mmCIF file of C-alpha atoms and ligand atoms in Angstrom:
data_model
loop_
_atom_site.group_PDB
_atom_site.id
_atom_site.type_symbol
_atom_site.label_atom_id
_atom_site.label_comp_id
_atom_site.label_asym_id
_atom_site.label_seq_id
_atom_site.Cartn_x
_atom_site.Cartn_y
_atom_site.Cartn_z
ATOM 1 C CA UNK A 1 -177.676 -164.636 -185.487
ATOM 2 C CA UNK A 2 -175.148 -166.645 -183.428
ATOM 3 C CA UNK A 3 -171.485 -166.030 -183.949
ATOM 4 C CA UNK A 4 -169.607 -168.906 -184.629
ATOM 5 C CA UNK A 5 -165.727 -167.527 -183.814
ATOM 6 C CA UNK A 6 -163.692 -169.435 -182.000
ATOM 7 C CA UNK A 7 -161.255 -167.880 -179.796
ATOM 8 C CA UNK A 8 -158.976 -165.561 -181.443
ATOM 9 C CA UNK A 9 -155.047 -166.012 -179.375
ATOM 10 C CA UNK A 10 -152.133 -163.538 -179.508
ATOM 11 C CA UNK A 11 -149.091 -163.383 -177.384
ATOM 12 C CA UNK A 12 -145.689 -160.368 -177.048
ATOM 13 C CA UNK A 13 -143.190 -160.689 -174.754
ATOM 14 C CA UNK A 14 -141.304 -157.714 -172.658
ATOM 15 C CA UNK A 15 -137.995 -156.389 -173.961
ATOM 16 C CA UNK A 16 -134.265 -155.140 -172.154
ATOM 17 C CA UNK A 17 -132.411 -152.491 -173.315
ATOM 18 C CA UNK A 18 -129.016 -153.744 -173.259
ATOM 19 C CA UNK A 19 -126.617 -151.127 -173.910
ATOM 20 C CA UNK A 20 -127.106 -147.675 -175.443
ATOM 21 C CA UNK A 21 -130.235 -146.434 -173.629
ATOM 22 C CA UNK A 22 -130.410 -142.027 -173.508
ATOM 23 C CA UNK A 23 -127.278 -141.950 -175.572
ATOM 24 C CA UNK A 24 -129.557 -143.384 -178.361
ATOM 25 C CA UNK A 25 -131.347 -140.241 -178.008
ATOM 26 C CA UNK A 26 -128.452 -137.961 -179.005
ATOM 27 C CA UNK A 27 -127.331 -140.550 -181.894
ATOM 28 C CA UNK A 28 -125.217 -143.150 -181.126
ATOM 29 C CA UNK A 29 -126.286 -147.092 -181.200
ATOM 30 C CA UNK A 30 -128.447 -149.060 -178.956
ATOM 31 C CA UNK A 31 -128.917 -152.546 -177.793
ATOM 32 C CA UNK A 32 -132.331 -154.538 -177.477
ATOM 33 C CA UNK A 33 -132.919 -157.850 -176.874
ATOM 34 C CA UNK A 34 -136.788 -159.715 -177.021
ATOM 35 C CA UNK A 35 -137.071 -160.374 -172.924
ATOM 36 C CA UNK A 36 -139.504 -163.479 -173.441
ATOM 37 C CA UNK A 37 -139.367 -164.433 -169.597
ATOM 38 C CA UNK A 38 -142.023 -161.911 -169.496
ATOM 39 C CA UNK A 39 -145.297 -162.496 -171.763
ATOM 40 C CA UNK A 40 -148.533 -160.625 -172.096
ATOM 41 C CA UNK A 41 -151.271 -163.487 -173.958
ATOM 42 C CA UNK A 42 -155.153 -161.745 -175.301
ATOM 43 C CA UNK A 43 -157.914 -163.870 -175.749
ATOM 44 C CA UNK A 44 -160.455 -162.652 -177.942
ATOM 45 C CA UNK A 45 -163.768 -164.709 -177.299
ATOM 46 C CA UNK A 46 -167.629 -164.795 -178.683
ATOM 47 C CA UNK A 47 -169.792 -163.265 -176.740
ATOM 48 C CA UNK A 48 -173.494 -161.595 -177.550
ATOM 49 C CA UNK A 49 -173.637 -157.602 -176.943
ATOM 50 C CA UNK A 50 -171.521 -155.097 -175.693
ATOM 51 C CA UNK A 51 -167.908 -155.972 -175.747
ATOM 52 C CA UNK A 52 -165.774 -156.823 -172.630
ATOM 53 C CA UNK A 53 -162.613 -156.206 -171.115
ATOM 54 C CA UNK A 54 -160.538 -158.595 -168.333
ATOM 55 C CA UNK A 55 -157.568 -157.251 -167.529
ATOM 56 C CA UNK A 56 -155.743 -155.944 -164.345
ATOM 57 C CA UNK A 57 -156.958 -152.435 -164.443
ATOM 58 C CA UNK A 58 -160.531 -153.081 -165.499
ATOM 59 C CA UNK A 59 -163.351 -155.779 -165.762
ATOM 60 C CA UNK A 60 -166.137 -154.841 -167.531
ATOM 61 C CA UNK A 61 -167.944 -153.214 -170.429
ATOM 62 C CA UNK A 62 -165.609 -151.676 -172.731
ATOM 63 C CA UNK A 63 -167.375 -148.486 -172.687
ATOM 64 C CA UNK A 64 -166.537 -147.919 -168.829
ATOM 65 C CA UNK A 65 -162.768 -148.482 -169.252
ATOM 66 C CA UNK A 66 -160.951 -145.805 -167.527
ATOM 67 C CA UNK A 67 -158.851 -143.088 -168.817
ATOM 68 C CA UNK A 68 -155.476 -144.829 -168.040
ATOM 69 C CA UNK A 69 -156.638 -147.662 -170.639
ATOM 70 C CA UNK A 70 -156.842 -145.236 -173.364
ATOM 71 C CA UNK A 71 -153.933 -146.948 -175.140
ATOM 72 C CA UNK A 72 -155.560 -150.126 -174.930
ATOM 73 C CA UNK A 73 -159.238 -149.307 -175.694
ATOM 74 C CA UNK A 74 -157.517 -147.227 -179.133
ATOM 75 C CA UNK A 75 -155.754 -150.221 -180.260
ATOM 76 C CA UNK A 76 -158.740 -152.446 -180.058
ATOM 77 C CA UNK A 77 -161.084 -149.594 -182.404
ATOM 78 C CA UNK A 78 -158.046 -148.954 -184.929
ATOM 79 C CA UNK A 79 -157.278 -152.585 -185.398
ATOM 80 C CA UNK A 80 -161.640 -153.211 -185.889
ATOM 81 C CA UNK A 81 -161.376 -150.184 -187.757
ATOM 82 C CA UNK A 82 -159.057 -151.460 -190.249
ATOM 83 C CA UNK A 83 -160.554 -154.943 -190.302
ATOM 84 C CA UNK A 84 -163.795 -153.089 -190.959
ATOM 85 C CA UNK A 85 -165.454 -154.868 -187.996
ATOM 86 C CA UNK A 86 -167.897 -153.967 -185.442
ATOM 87 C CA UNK A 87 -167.305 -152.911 -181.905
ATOM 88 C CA UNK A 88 -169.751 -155.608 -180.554
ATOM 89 C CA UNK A 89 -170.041 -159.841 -179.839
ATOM 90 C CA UNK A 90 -166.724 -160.297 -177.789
ATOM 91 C CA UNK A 91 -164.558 -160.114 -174.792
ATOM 92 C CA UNK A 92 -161.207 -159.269 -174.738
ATOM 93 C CA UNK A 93 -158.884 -161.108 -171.755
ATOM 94 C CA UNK A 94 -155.743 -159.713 -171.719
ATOM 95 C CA UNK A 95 -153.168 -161.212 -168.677
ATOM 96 C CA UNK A 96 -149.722 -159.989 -168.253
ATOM 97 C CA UNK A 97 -145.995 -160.389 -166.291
ATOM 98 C CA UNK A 98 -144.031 -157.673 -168.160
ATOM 99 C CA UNK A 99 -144.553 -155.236 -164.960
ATOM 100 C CA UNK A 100 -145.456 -151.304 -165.927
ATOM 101 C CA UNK A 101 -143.656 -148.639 -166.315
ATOM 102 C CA UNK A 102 -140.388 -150.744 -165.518
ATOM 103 C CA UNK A 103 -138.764 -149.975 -168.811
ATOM 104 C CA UNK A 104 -139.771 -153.207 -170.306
ATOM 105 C CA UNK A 105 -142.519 -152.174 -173.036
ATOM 106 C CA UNK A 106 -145.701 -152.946 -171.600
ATOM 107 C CA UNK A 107 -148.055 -150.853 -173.032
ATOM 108 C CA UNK A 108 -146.227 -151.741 -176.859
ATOM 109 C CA UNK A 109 -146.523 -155.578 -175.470
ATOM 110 C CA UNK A 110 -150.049 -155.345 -174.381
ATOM 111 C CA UNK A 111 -150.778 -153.697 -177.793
ATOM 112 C CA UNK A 112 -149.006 -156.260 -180.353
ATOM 113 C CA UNK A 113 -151.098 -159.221 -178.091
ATOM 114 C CA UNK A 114 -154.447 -156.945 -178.572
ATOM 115 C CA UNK A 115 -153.832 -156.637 -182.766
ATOM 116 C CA UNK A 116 -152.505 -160.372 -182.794
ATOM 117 C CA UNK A 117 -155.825 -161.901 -180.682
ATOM 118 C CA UNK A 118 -157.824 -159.707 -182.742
ATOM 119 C CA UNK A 119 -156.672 -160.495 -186.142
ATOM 120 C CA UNK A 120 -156.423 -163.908 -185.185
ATOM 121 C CA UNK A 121 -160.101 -164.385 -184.014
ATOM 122 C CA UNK A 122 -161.401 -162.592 -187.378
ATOM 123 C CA UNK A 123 -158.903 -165.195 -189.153
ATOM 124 C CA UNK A 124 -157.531 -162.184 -190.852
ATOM 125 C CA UNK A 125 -153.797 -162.637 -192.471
ATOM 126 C CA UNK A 126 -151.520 -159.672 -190.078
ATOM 127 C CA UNK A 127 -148.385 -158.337 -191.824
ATOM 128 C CA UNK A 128 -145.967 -157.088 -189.807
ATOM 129 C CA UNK A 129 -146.015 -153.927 -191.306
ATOM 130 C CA UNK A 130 -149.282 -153.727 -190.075
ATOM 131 C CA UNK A 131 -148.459 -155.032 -186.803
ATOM 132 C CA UNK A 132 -146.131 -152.262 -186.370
ATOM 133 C CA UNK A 133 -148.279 -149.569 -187.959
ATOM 134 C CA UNK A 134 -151.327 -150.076 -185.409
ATOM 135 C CA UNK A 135 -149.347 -150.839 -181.936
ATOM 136 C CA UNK A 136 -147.450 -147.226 -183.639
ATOM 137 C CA UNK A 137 -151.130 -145.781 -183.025
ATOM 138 C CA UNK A 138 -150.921 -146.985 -179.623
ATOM 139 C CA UNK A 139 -147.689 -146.467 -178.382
ATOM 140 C CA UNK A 140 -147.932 -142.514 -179.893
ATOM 141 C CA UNK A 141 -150.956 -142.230 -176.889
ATOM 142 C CA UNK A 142 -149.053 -143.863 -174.095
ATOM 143 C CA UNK A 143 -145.253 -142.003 -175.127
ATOM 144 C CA UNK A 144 -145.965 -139.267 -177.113
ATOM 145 C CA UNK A 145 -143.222 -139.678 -179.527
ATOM 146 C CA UNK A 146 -141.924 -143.068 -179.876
ATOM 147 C CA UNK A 147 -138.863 -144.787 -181.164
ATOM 148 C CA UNK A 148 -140.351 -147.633 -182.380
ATOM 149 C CA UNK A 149 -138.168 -149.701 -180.714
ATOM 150 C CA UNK A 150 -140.669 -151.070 -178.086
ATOM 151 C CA UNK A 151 -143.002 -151.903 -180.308
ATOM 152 C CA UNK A 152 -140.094 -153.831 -183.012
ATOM 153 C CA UNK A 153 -138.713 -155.830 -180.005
ATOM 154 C CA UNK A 154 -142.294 -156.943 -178.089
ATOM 155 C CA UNK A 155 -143.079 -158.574 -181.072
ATOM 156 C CA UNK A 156 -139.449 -160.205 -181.940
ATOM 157 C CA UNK A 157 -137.716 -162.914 -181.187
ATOM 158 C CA UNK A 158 -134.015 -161.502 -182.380
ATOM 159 C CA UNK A 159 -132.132 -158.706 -181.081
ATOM 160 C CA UNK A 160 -131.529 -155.591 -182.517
ATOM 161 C CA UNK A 161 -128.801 -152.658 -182.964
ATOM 162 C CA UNK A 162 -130.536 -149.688 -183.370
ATOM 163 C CA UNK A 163 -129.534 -145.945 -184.492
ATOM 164 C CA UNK A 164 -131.948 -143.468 -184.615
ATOM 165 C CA UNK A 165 -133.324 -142.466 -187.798
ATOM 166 C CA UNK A 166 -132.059 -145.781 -189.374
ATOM 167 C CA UNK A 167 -133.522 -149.187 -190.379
ATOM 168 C CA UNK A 168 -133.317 -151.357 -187.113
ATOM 169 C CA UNK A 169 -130.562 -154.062 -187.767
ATOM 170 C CA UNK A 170 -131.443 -157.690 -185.928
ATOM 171 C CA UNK A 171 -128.640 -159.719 -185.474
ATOM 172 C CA UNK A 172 -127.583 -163.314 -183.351
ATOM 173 C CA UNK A 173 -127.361 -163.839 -179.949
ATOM 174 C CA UNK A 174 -124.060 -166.025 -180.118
ATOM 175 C CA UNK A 175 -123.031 -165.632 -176.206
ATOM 176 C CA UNK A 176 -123.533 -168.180 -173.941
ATOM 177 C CA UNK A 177 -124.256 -166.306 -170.646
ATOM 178 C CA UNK A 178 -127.151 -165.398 -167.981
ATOM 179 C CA UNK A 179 -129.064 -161.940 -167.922
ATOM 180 C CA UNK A 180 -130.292 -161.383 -164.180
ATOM 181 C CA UNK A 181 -132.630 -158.864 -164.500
ATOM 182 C CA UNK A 182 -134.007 -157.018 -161.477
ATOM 183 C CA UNK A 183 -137.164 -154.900 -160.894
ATOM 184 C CA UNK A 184 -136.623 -152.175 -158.226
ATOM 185 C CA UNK A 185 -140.477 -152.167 -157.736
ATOM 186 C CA UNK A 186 -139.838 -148.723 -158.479
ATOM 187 C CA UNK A 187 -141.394 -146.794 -161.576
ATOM 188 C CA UNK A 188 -138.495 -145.061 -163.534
ATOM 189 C CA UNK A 189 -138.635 -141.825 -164.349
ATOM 190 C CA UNK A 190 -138.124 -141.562 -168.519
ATOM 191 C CA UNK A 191 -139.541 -138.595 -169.526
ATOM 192 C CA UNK A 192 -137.881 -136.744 -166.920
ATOM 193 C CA UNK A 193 -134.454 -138.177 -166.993
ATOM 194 C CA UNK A 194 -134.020 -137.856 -171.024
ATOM 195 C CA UNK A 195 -134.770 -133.901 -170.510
ATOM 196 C CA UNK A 196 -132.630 -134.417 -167.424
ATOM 197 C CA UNK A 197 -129.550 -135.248 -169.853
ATOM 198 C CA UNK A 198 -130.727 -132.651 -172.530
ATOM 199 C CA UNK A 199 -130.314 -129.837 -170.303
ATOM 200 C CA UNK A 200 -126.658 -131.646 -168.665
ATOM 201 C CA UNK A 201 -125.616 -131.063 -172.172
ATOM 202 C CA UNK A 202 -126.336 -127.422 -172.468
ATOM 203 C CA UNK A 203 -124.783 -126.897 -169.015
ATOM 204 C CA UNK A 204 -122.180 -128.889 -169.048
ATOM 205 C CA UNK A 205 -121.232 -130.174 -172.254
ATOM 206 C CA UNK A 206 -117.488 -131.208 -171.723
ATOM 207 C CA UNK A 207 -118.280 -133.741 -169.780
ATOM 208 C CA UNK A 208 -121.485 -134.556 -171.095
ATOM 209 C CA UNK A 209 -120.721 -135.003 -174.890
ATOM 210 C CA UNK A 210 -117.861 -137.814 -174.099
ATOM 211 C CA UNK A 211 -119.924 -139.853 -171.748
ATOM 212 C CA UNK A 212 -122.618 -139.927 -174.620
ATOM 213 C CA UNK A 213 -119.812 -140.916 -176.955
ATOM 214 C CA UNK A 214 -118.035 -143.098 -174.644
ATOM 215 C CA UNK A 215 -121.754 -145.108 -174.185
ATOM 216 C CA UNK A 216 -121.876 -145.747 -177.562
ATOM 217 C CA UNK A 217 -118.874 -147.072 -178.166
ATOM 218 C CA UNK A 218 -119.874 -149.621 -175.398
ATOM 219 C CA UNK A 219 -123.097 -150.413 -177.299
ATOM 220 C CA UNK A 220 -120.409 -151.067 -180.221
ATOM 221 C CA UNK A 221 -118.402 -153.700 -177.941
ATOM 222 C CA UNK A 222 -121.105 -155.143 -176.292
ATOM 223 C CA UNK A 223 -122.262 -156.083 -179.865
ATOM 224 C CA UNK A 224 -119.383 -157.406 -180.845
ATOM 225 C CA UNK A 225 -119.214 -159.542 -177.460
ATOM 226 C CA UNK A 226 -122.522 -160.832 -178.104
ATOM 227 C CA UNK A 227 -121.810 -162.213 -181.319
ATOM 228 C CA UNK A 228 -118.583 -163.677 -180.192
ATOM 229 C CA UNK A 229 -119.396 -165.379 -177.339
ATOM 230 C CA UNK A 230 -117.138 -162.864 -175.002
ATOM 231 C CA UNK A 231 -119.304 -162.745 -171.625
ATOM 232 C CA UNK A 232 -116.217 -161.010 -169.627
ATOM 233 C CA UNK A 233 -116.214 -158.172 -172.337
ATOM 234 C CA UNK A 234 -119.632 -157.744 -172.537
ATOM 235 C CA UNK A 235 -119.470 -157.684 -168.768
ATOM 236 C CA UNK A 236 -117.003 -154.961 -168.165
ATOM 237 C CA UNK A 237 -118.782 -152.730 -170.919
ATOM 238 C CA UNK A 238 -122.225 -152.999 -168.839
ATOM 239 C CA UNK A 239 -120.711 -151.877 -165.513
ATOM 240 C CA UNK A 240 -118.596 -148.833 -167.426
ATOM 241 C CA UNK A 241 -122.109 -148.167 -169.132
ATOM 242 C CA UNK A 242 -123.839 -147.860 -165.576
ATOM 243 C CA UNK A 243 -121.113 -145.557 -163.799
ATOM 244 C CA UNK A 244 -121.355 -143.131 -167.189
ATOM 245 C CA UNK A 245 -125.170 -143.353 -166.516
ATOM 246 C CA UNK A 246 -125.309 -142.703 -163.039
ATOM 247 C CA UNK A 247 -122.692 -139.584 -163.581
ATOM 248 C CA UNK A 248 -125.424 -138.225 -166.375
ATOM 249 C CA UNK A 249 -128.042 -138.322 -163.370
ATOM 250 C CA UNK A 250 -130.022 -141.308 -164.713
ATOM 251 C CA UNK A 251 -129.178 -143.574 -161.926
ATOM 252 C CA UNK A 252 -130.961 -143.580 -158.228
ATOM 253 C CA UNK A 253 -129.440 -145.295 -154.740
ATOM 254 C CA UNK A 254 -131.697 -147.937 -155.172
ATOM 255 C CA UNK A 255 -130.531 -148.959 -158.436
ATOM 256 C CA UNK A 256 -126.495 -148.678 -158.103
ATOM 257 C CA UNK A 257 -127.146 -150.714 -154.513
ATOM 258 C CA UNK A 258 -128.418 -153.304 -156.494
ATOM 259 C CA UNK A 259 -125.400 -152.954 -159.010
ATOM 260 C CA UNK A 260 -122.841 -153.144 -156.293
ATOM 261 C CA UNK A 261 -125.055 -156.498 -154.799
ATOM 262 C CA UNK A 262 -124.656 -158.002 -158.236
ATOM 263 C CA UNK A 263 -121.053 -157.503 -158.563
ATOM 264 C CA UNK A 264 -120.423 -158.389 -155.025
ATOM 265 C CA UNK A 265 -122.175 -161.801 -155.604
ATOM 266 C CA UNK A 266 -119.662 -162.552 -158.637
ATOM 267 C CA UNK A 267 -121.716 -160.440 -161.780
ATOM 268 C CA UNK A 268 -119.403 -159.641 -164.730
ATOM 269 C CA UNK A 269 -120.903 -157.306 -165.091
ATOM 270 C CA UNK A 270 -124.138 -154.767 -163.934
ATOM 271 C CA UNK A 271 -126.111 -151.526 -165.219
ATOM 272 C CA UNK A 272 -129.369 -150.324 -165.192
ATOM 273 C CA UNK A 273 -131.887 -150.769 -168.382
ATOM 274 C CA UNK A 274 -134.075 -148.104 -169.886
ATOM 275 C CA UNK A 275 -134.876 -145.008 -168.793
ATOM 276 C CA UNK A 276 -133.757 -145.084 -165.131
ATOM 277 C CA UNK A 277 -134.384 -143.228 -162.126
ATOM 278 C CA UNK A 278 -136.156 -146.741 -161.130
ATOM 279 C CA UNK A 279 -137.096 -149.638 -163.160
ATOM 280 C CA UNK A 280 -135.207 -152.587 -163.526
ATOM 281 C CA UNK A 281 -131.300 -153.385 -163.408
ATOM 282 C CA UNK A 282 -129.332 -156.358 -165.475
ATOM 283 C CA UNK A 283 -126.428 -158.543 -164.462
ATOM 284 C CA UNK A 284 -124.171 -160.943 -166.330
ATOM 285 C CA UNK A 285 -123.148 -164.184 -165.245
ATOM 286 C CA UNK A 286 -121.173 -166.914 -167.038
ATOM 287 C CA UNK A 287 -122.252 -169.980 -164.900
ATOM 288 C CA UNK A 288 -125.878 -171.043 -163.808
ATOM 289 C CA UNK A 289 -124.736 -171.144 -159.957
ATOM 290 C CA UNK A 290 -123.336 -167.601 -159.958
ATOM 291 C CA UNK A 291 -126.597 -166.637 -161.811
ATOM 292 C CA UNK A 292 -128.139 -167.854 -158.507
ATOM 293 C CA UNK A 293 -126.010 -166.165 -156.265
ATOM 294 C CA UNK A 294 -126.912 -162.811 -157.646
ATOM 295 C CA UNK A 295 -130.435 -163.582 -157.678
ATOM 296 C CA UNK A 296 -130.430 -164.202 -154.244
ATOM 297 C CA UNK A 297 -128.004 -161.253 -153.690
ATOM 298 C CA UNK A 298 -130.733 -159.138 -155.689
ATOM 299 C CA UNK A 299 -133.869 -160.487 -153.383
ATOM 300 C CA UNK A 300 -131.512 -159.496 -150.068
ATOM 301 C CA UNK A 301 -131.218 -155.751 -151.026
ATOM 302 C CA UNK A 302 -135.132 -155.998 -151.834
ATOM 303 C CA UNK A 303 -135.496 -156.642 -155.639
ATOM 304 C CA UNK A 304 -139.254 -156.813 -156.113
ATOM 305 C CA UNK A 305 -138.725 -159.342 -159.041
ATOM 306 C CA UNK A 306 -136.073 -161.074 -160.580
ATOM 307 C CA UNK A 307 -135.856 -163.449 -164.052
ATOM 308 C CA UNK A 308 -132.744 -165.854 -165.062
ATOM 309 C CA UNK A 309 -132.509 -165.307 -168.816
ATOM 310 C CA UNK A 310 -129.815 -167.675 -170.463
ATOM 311 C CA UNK A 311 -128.950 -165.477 -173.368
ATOM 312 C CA UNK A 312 -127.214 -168.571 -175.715
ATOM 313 C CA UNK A 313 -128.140 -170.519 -179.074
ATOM 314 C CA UNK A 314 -131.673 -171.708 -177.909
ATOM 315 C CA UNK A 315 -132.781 -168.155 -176.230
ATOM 316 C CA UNK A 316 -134.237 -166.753 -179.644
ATOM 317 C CA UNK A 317 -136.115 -169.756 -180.500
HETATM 318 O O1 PMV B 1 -137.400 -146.894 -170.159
HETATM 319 P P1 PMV B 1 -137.582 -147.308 -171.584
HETATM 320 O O2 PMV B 1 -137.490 -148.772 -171.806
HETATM 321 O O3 PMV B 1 -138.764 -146.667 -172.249
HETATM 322 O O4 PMV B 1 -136.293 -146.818 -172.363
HETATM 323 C C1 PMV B 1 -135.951 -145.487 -172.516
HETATM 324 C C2 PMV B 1 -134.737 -145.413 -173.371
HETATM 325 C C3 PMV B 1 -134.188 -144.016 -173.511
HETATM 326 O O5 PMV B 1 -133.025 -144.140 -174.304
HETATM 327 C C4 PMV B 1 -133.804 -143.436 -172.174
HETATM 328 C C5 PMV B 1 -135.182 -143.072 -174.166
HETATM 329 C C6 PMV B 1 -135.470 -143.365 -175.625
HETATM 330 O O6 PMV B 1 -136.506 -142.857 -176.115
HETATM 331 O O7 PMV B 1 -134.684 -144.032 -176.295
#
């Protein structure tokens, strides 16, 4: 019998950790904002046989997807699995620009496009508790034990404040300002670097303990900033954030190089996102022009990427 699907669509963008990243591990709040300069889009298409993968990492059958896909190949049986649909009769096209292991949720953003495309192309109504619940399936094979928060924000358009072990709280992004954001071309080092700060606090826990403190109170400001339209504060709270990071060993050359080009080239502000070691760093600017400077400043000391994110009214549309 022919199938008669059309083509099923579904889109996630990547996501920044603004403030709060590792000291949300030990408690206190973090800040996440959507980062939709960087997509991932999954077609799901009507084929006859064996279903097919297109993406980077693999073209082909499905059944001859390597290992590293595991994440991906799960998400597409638990989401036919609980549309009680067969593995068979389509390809799967998944393209991306949220880079890998950067900090920036890929694997939850490839994941929420997979379900979306999926559900979409069986015409099937998605809640997004369900959403959440199979990218959750997902995201448990490619971290182990996730926060959730990758998963919340690659398939959001509003920012959140987030505390662990409580309800994720979205709120407005009422600042007008620019995000540079930077990719070292380097992979960070998560894992490592939040058992890195786990044993810093056994060893050394004077010092530790208030840094930890001390970045969540700067999650608390930034907030406040970013809902008041107070670029400068918000600013001086990301660069304070980076030193406190770089003293808990989460830092690398690479990355506070490309914080001292930023602020050199007239950033409010600079700090690394995520988990560190690598990755990607953010700058603020107030004015479109200086947001070019530092771009350019960025590319000099060798940024592998870079994205101009106005952060204002019309960014969470
Ligand atoms: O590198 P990312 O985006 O996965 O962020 C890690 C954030 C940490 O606070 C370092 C760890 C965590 O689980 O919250």
């Amino acid at each position: 019998m022919k199938n008669t699907y059309e083509k099923g669509l579904g889109s996630s963008s990547g996501k920044i950790i603004l403030m709060g990243e590792h000291a949300v591990v030990h408690g206190e709040p973090s800040i996440a904002i959507p980062f939709p300069e960087t997509t991932v889009n999954a077609t799901v298409e009507s084929i006859n046989g064996p279903v097919e993968l297109d993406c980077y990492y693999h073209q082909g059958a499905f059944s001859e997807a390597p290992d590293m896909l595991k994440n991906l190949t799960t998400t597409i049986q638990t989401t036919l699995k609980r549309l009680n649909r067969p593995l068979k009769n389509f390809k799967l096209t998944i393209t991306s620009t949220v880079p890998p292991e950067r900090g920036m949720g890929s694997s939850a953003a490839v994941a929420v496009a997979i379900v979306r495309a999926l559900y979409a192309y069986f015409k099937e109504h998605l809640s997004r508790e369900e959403l959440l619940d199979l990218v959750g399936v997902s995201e448990k094979i490619a971290h182990g034990n996730p926060s959730g928060l990758d998963a919340i924000m690659t398939s959001s358009t509003t920012p959140v404040y987030y505390v662990k072990g409580q309800p994720f709280e979205p709120f407005s992004l009422a600042i007008d300002a620019y995000l540079i954001v930077a990719d070292t071309g380097v992979m960070g080092e998560t894992k490592k670097a939040v058992g890195d700060v786990m044993t810093l606090l056994k060893t050394n826990p004077e010092q530790t303990k208030p840094a930890i403190h001390r970045l969540g109170k700067l999650a608390e400001t930034a907030r406040t900033a970013l809902e008041s339209n107070q670029p400068k504060q918000l600013g001086a709270a990301m660069t304070e954030a980076h030193q406190l990071l770089s003293s808990l060993t989460v830092s690398s050359d690479r990355l506070n190089a490309f914080v001292a080009a930023a602020l050199n080239a007239g950033a409010l502000g600079a700090k690394l996102t995520g988990g560190g070691r690598g990755g990607c760093m953010i700058a603020l600017a107030d004015q479109e022009e200086i947001a070019l400077d530092i771009e350019a400043a960025l590319k000099q000391v060798g940024a592998d990427h870079t994205w101009i994110y106005h952060m204002g009214d019309d960014a969470n549309e």
